[in-house]
């Protein structure tokens, strides 16, 4: 019993030193400290049950712990977070001379996979757009009609261009002055790209601009999508709220509708209809094509359909050969 108590005291001492370092050197917040305490205490308890300790733990001990978490049904993301905490703990012990090695150095993080982007179907996007267009026709004159036209123009522009919401809401009033067929966008890292606009987006923007010019308070605004007083551009939060309200009016689940979902829909619908990945990368403003590769499932599905529809062996009446 005394040996068990001594071992626990050593564990607690090592953990306390690590937590002190996090607070003193890294300025970790209280909730961060709590998370590290839970994760590492759980690991130390596992080691103790195996008659091991932080000072003696091997890579096999760490692997066994991760396997036990997987056996309990813990998600890969949660297992990866716990492993990250354990790594930092062992690196601290190594740096303090409390261990001669780091047993986590040869252990790979759990494979997380990459979640598929959430998108809307073409018919759902069309329903949203038609609902926004109808609101423009039925809204009362004045501020209600201006808001309806602004949302319709925002929606058409977003779906036509795939802009990031931060790029969309901050468009200057003069962005269409040189050529209303394309937008010149300055994206992340100051990289410029040209994004074409379709006829529907150009028409929605033109109608929106007419009402802005007719309003004395908004005519001088520097923004393409100004707030009610024209002093600032619409915020991403406000756009998100308006899109969810539009989703309700269109009988769609508001939780599925957001500016980012429409950006995903833009990319996925292009790929479904034959656009190549490199072109979509350029339109989205991705610096690295690996970011755009989250959409490869769309290409794979399109190729599968092509084979099923056009390859002779995929046609049942040709597969039964005599």
Tab-separated table of C-alpha atoms in Angstrom:
chain	number	residue	atom	x	y	z
A	1	UNK	CA	0.000	0.000	0.000
A	2	UNK	CA	2.835	2.366	0.853
A	3	UNK	CA	4.463	1.666	-2.507
A	4	UNK	CA	1.234	2.511	-4.335
A	5	UNK	CA	0.903	5.773	-2.424
A	6	UNK	CA	4.519	6.695	-3.185
A	7	UNK	CA	4.037	5.958	-6.890
A	8	UNK	CA	0.893	8.121	-6.958
A	9	UNK	CA	2.756	10.930	-5.221
A	10	UNK	CA	5.480	10.785	-7.874
A	11	UNK	CA	2.844	10.818	-10.647
A	12	UNK	CA	1.084	13.778	-9.058
A	13	UNK	CA	4.398	15.602	-8.644
A	14	UNK	CA	5.369	15.105	-12.302
A	15	UNK	CA	1.957	16.243	-13.478
A	16	UNK	CA	2.024	19.256	-11.148
A	17	UNK	CA	5.420	20.338	-12.518
A	18	UNK	CA	4.108	20.040	-16.082
A	19	UNK	CA	0.978	22.056	-15.316
A	20	UNK	CA	3.067	24.725	-13.584
A	21	UNK	CA	5.154	25.026	-16.734
A	22	UNK	CA	2.026	25.424	-18.888
A	23	UNK	CA	0.758	28.231	-16.686
A	24	UNK	CA	4.077	30.002	-16.128
A	25	UNK	CA	5.746	29.701	-19.538
A	26	UNK	CA	2.810	29.414	-21.929
A	27	UNK	CA	0.158	31.327	-20.039
A	28	UNK	CA	-2.337	28.506	-20.526
A	29	UNK	CA	-5.941	29.335	-19.680
A	30	UNK	CA	-7.807	27.587	-16.869
A	31	UNK	CA	-9.907	25.431	-19.218
A	32	UNK	CA	-6.716	24.353	-21.024
A	33	UNK	CA	-5.133	23.339	-17.724
A	34	UNK	CA	-8.285	21.393	-16.824
A	35	UNK	CA	-8.181	19.524	-20.145
A	36	UNK	CA	-4.498	18.585	-19.748
A	37	UNK	CA	-5.134	17.497	-16.163
A	38	UNK	CA	-7.960	15.160	-17.201
A	39	UNK	CA	-6.111	13.667	-20.179
A	40	UNK	CA	-2.786	13.047	-18.456
A	41	UNK	CA	-4.337	11.877	-15.174
A	42	UNK	CA	-6.323	9.290	-17.134
A	43	UNK	CA	-3.136	8.091	-18.855
A	44	UNK	CA	-1.208	7.937	-15.567
A	45	UNK	CA	-4.019	5.901	-14.010
A	46	UNK	CA	-3.802	3.485	-16.952
A	47	UNK	CA	-0.034	3.161	-16.419
A	48	UNK	CA	-0.490	2.567	-12.705
A	49	UNK	CA	-2.945	-0.254	-13.427
A	50	UNK	CA	-0.259	-1.810	-15.635
A	51	UNK	CA	2.293	-1.381	-12.817
A	52	UNK	CA	4.153	1.229	-14.841
A	53	UNK	CA	4.755	4.951	-14.505
A	54	UNK	CA	5.583	8.039	-16.526
A	55	UNK	CA	9.277	7.490	-15.809
A	56	UNK	CA	9.200	3.864	-17.045
A	57	UNK	CA	6.456	3.932	-19.707
A	58	UNK	CA	7.309	2.462	-23.089
A	59	UNK	CA	5.935	3.116	-26.559
A	60	UNK	CA	3.960	-0.121	-26.209
A	61	UNK	CA	2.300	1.283	-23.081
A	62	UNK	CA	1.212	4.365	-25.027
A	63	UNK	CA	-0.080	2.241	-27.912
A	64	UNK	CA	-1.984	0.016	-25.491
A	65	UNK	CA	-3.578	3.100	-23.937
A	66	UNK	CA	-4.678	4.413	-27.339
A	67	UNK	CA	-6.055	0.984	-28.242
A	68	UNK	CA	-8.023	0.933	-24.991
A	69	UNK	CA	-9.532	4.313	-25.881
A	70	UNK	CA	-10.479	3.037	-29.335
A	71	UNK	CA	-12.047	-0.007	-27.682
A	72	UNK	CA	-14.219	2.316	-25.629
A	73	UNK	CA	-15.441	3.935	-28.845
A	74	UNK	CA	-13.562	7.208	-28.459
A	75	UNK	CA	-13.449	9.133	-31.738
A	76	UNK	CA	-10.113	9.485	-33.591
A	77	UNK	CA	-10.160	13.251	-32.961
A	78	UNK	CA	-10.466	12.711	-29.205
A	79	UNK	CA	-7.722	10.068	-29.229
A	80	UNK	CA	-5.479	12.423	-31.201
A	81	UNK	CA	-6.077	15.196	-28.661
A	82	UNK	CA	-5.155	12.908	-25.771
A	83	UNK	CA	-2.024	11.722	-27.574
A	84	UNK	CA	-1.015	15.343	-28.160
A	85	UNK	CA	-1.277	16.049	-24.428
A	86	UNK	CA	0.744	12.924	-23.608
A	87	UNK	CA	3.416	13.898	-26.150
A	88	UNK	CA	3.840	17.300	-24.566
A	89	UNK	CA	4.017	15.716	-21.124
A	90	UNK	CA	6.801	13.331	-22.142
A	91	UNK	CA	8.718	16.074	-23.950
A	92	UNK	CA	8.571	18.090	-20.748
A	93	UNK	CA	9.881	15.136	-18.722
A	94	UNK	CA	12.687	14.643	-21.263
A	95	UNK	CA	13.606	18.311	-21.140
A	96	UNK	CA	13.663	18.282	-17.353
A	97	UNK	CA	15.916	15.220	-17.243
A	98	UNK	CA	13.196	13.071	-15.686
A	99	UNK	CA	13.360	10.698	-18.644
A	100	UNK	CA	16.123	9.759	-21.082
A	101	UNK	CA	13.788	9.395	-24.063
A	102	UNK	CA	10.327	10.212	-25.421
A	103	UNK	CA	8.210	7.042	-25.919
A	104	UNK	CA	5.702	8.905	-28.117
A	105	UNK	CA	8.268	9.878	-30.759
A	106	UNK	CA	7.646	6.747	-32.825
A	107	UNK	CA	3.847	6.775	-32.481
A	108	UNK	CA	1.654	8.094	-35.267
A	109	UNK	CA	-1.461	10.072	-34.482
A	110	UNK	CA	-4.787	8.315	-35.156
A	111	UNK	CA	-5.901	8.798	-38.746
A	112	UNK	CA	-8.606	11.417	-38.645
A	113	UNK	CA	-9.742	11.295	-42.213
A	114	UNK	CA	-11.108	14.442	-43.771
A	115	UNK	CA	-14.804	15.179	-43.397
A	116	UNK	CA	-16.659	15.640	-46.641
A	117	UNK	CA	-17.900	19.189	-47.175
A	118	UNK	CA	-21.574	19.770	-46.451
A	119	UNK	CA	-23.400	20.926	-49.538
A	120	UNK	CA	-26.862	21.602	-50.872
A	121	UNK	CA	-28.247	19.892	-53.946
A	122	UNK	CA	-28.797	21.892	-57.122
A	123	UNK	CA	-32.554	21.821	-56.595
A	124	UNK	CA	-32.157	23.102	-53.027
A	125	UNK	CA	-29.992	26.009	-54.188
A	126	UNK	CA	-32.521	26.801	-56.904
A	127	UNK	CA	-35.288	26.787	-54.273
A	128	UNK	CA	-33.309	29.226	-52.115
A	129	UNK	CA	-32.700	31.533	-55.062
A	130	UNK	CA	-36.333	31.446	-56.207
A	131	UNK	CA	-37.498	32.197	-52.654
A	132	UNK	CA	-35.111	35.165	-52.429
A	133	UNK	CA	-36.268	36.417	-55.826
A	134	UNK	CA	-39.920	36.159	-54.816
A	135	UNK	CA	-39.194	38.159	-51.653
A	136	UNK	CA	-37.846	40.971	-53.841
A	137	UNK	CA	-41.118	41.053	-55.781
A	138	UNK	CA	-43.394	40.951	-52.730
A	139	UNK	CA	-41.524	43.121	-50.196
A	140	UNK	CA	-42.862	46.537	-49.277
A	141	UNK	CA	-41.119	49.576	-50.749
A	142	UNK	CA	-38.281	51.173	-48.827
A	143	UNK	CA	-36.008	49.372	-46.390
A	144	UNK	CA	-37.735	45.931	-46.674
A	145	UNK	CA	-37.280	45.895	-50.445
A	146	UNK	CA	-33.666	47.077	-50.175
A	147	UNK	CA	-32.900	44.264	-47.721
A	148	UNK	CA	-34.591	41.696	-49.954
A	149	UNK	CA	-32.643	42.862	-53.017
A	150	UNK	CA	-29.409	42.902	-51.030
A	151	UNK	CA	-29.909	39.301	-49.872
A	152	UNK	CA	-30.855	38.188	-53.386
A	153	UNK	CA	-27.743	39.856	-54.822
A	154	UNK	CA	-25.564	38.349	-52.091
A	155	UNK	CA	-26.971	34.877	-52.733
A	156	UNK	CA	-26.629	35.030	-56.518
A	157	UNK	CA	-23.088	36.423	-56.243
A	158	UNK	CA	-22.030	33.829	-53.676
A	159	UNK	CA	-23.336	30.880	-55.674
A	160	UNK	CA	-21.977	32.278	-58.944
A	161	UNK	CA	-18.483	32.931	-57.602
A	162	UNK	CA	-17.799	30.666	-54.627
A	163	UNK	CA	-16.252	33.575	-52.715
A	164	UNK	CA	-15.267	33.251	-49.080
A	165	UNK	CA	-17.829	35.072	-46.955
A	166	UNK	CA	-15.135	37.536	-45.811
A	167	UNK	CA	-14.374	38.346	-49.467
A	168	UNK	CA	-18.041	38.689	-50.393
A	169	UNK	CA	-19.220	41.038	-47.667
A	170	UNK	CA	-16.192	43.343	-48.010
A	171	UNK	CA	-16.558	43.941	-51.759
A	172	UNK	CA	-16.148	47.664	-52.508
A	173	UNK	CA	-18.863	49.567	-54.380
A	174	UNK	CA	-16.572	50.119	-57.382
A	175	UNK	CA	-15.681	46.442	-57.855
A	176	UNK	CA	-17.893	46.275	-60.956
A	177	UNK	CA	-16.839	49.605	-62.419
A	178	UNK	CA	-14.283	48.271	-64.897
A	179	UNK	CA	-16.159	45.151	-65.991
A	180	UNK	CA	-19.361	43.757	-64.481
A	181	UNK	CA	-18.605	40.307	-65.942
A	182	UNK	CA	-15.756	39.545	-63.541
A	183	UNK	CA	-14.758	40.294	-59.978
A	184	UNK	CA	-11.147	41.022	-59.080
A	185	UNK	CA	-10.686	39.472	-55.661
A	186	UNK	CA	-7.778	39.905	-53.272
A	187	UNK	CA	-7.788	36.744	-51.197
A	188	UNK	CA	-5.637	35.196	-48.510
A	189	UNK	CA	-1.987	36.194	-48.594
A	190	UNK	CA	-2.803	39.167	-50.840
A	191	UNK	CA	-3.200	36.873	-53.876
A	192	UNK	CA	-5.424	38.296	-56.621
A	193	UNK	CA	-7.739	36.218	-58.785
A	194	UNK	CA	-10.429	36.883	-61.370
A	195	UNK	CA	-13.849	35.339	-60.763
A	196	UNK	CA	-16.459	35.431	-63.539
A	197	UNK	CA	-20.074	36.374	-62.818
A	198	UNK	CA	-23.024	34.794	-64.578
A	199	UNK	CA	-25.943	36.738	-66.016
A	200	UNK	CA	-28.208	36.044	-63.024
A	201	UNK	CA	-25.672	37.474	-60.569
A	202	UNK	CA	-25.050	40.539	-62.752
A	203	UNK	CA	-28.786	41.198	-62.977
A	204	UNK	CA	-29.296	40.842	-59.221
A	205	UNK	CA	-26.369	43.163	-58.509
A	206	UNK	CA	-27.632	45.753	-61.001
A	207	UNK	CA	-31.077	45.835	-59.371
A	208	UNK	CA	-29.474	46.073	-55.930
A	209	UNK	CA	-27.257	48.975	-57.027
A	210	UNK	CA	-30.192	50.910	-58.486
A	211	UNK	CA	-31.896	50.985	-55.099
A	212	UNK	CA	-28.657	51.965	-53.365
A	213	UNK	CA	-28.182	54.894	-55.732
A	214	UNK	CA	-31.771	56.000	-55.128
A	215	UNK	CA	-31.241	56.175	-51.363
A	216	UNK	CA	-29.583	59.383	-50.212
A	217	UNK	CA	-27.993	57.753	-47.163
A	218	UNK	CA	-26.580	54.766	-49.074
A	219	UNK	CA	-25.567	56.346	-52.379
A	220	UNK	CA	-22.199	57.487	-51.007
A	221	UNK	CA	-21.378	54.228	-49.192
A	222	UNK	CA	-18.031	52.672	-50.100
A	223	UNK	CA	-19.428	49.147	-49.823
A	224	UNK	CA	-21.262	47.000	-52.346
A	225	UNK	CA	-23.329	45.445	-49.548
A	226	UNK	CA	-23.685	48.200	-46.924
A	227	UNK	CA	-25.569	48.128	-43.654
A	228	UNK	CA	-28.712	50.211	-43.233
A	229	UNK	CA	-26.848	53.462	-42.591
A	230	UNK	CA	-24.150	52.769	-45.210
A	231	UNK	CA	-21.270	53.246	-42.774
A	232	UNK	CA	-20.138	49.605	-42.740
A	233	UNK	CA	-20.563	46.505	-44.854
A	234	UNK	CA	-22.943	43.756	-43.786
A	235	UNK	CA	-21.369	41.403	-41.252
A	236	UNK	CA	-20.898	37.685	-41.744
A	237	UNK	CA	-23.144	37.087	-38.744
A	238	UNK	CA	-25.949	39.143	-40.265
A	239	UNK	CA	-25.599	37.385	-43.616
A	240	UNK	CA	-25.722	34.025	-41.866
A	241	UNK	CA	-28.894	35.024	-40.012
A	242	UNK	CA	-30.574	36.237	-43.190
A	243	UNK	CA	-29.689	33.027	-45.049
A	244	UNK	CA	-31.184	30.926	-42.259
A	245	UNK	CA	-34.345	33.028	-42.380
A	246	UNK	CA	-34.450	32.483	-46.138
A	247	UNK	CA	-34.001	28.729	-45.612
A	248	UNK	CA	-37.040	28.682	-43.323
A	249	UNK	CA	-39.083	30.522	-45.952
A	250	UNK	CA	-37.921	27.958	-48.529
A	251	UNK	CA	-38.847	25.010	-46.259
A	252	UNK	CA	-35.210	23.947	-45.917
A	253	UNK	CA	-33.415	23.058	-42.694
A	254	UNK	CA	-31.701	26.305	-41.570
A	255	UNK	CA	-28.899	24.301	-39.958
A	256	UNK	CA	-27.844	23.154	-43.436
A	257	UNK	CA	-27.638	26.630	-44.958
A	258	UNK	CA	-24.696	29.007	-44.504
A	259	UNK	CA	-22.366	31.064	-46.703
A	260	UNK	CA	-19.690	28.368	-46.457
A	261	UNK	CA	-22.129	25.624	-47.473
A	262	UNK	CA	-23.002	27.652	-50.581
A	263	UNK	CA	-19.269	27.974	-51.369
A	264	UNK	CA	-19.033	24.178	-51.140
A	265	UNK	CA	-22.108	23.841	-53.363
A	266	UNK	CA	-20.502	26.128	-55.971
A	267	UNK	CA	-17.383	23.931	-56.132
A	268	UNK	CA	-19.186	20.591	-56.016
A	269	UNK	CA	-21.751	21.511	-58.668
A	270	UNK	CA	-18.982	22.698	-60.999
A	271	UNK	CA	-17.104	19.425	-60.613
A	272	UNK	CA	-20.268	17.383	-61.093
A	273	UNK	CA	-20.683	19.034	-64.476
A	274	UNK	CA	-17.157	18.389	-65.693
A	275	UNK	CA	-14.956	21.224	-64.383
A	276	UNK	CA	-11.406	20.136	-63.573
A	277	UNK	CA	-9.978	20.362	-60.080
A	278	UNK	CA	-7.289	22.885	-61.009
A	279	UNK	CA	-9.860	25.361	-62.348
A	280	UNK	CA	-11.973	25.026	-59.216
A	281	UNK	CA	-8.832	25.588	-57.127
A	282	UNK	CA	-8.194	28.877	-58.925
A	283	UNK	CA	-11.801	30.029	-58.605
A	284	UNK	CA	-11.886	29.253	-54.882
A	285	UNK	CA	-8.542	30.978	-54.292
A	286	UNK	CA	-6.866	27.942	-52.727
A	287	UNK	CA	-3.089	28.349	-52.599
A	288	UNK	CA	-2.558	24.582	-52.575
A	289	UNK	CA	-4.558	22.053	-54.593
A	290	UNK	CA	-4.491	19.694	-51.614
A	291	UNK	CA	-7.115	21.984	-50.022
A	292	UNK	CA	-9.355	21.582	-53.075
A	293	UNK	CA	-8.986	17.809	-52.983
A	294	UNK	CA	-11.733	17.548	-50.359
A	295	UNK	CA	-14.012	17.610	-53.413
A	296	UNK	CA	-12.455	14.557	-55.102
A	297	UNK	CA	-15.413	12.443	-53.939
A	298	UNK	CA	-17.500	14.443	-56.438
A	299	UNK	CA	-15.125	13.533	-59.275
A	300	UNK	CA	-15.077	9.880	-58.209
A	301	UNK	CA	-18.884	9.766	-58.207
A	302	UNK	CA	-19.028	11.388	-61.657
A	303	UNK	CA	-16.533	8.877	-63.058
A	304	UNK	CA	-18.523	6.010	-61.558
A	305	UNK	CA	-21.698	7.250	-63.264
A	306	UNK	CA	-19.864	7.669	-66.570
A	307	UNK	CA	-18.618	4.091	-66.455
A	308	UNK	CA	-22.042	2.749	-65.505
A	309	UNK	CA	-23.757	4.700	-68.273
A	310	UNK	CA	-21.285	4.294	-71.131
A	311	UNK	CA	-19.037	1.278	-70.608
A	312	UNK	CA	-20.478	-1.706	-72.525
A	313	UNK	CA	-19.682	-4.143	-69.726
A	314	UNK	CA	-21.780	-2.058	-67.330
A	315	UNK	CA	-24.900	-2.720	-69.415
A	316	UNK	CA	-26.644	-5.829	-68.220
A	317	UNK	CA	-27.790	-6.985	-71.641
A	318	UNK	CA	-24.168	-7.059	-72.878
A	319	UNK	CA	-22.651	-8.839	-69.880
A	320	UNK	CA	-24.385	-12.170	-70.498
A	321	UNK	CA	-22.190	-13.529	-73.220
A	322	UNK	CA	-22.709	-16.928	-74.757
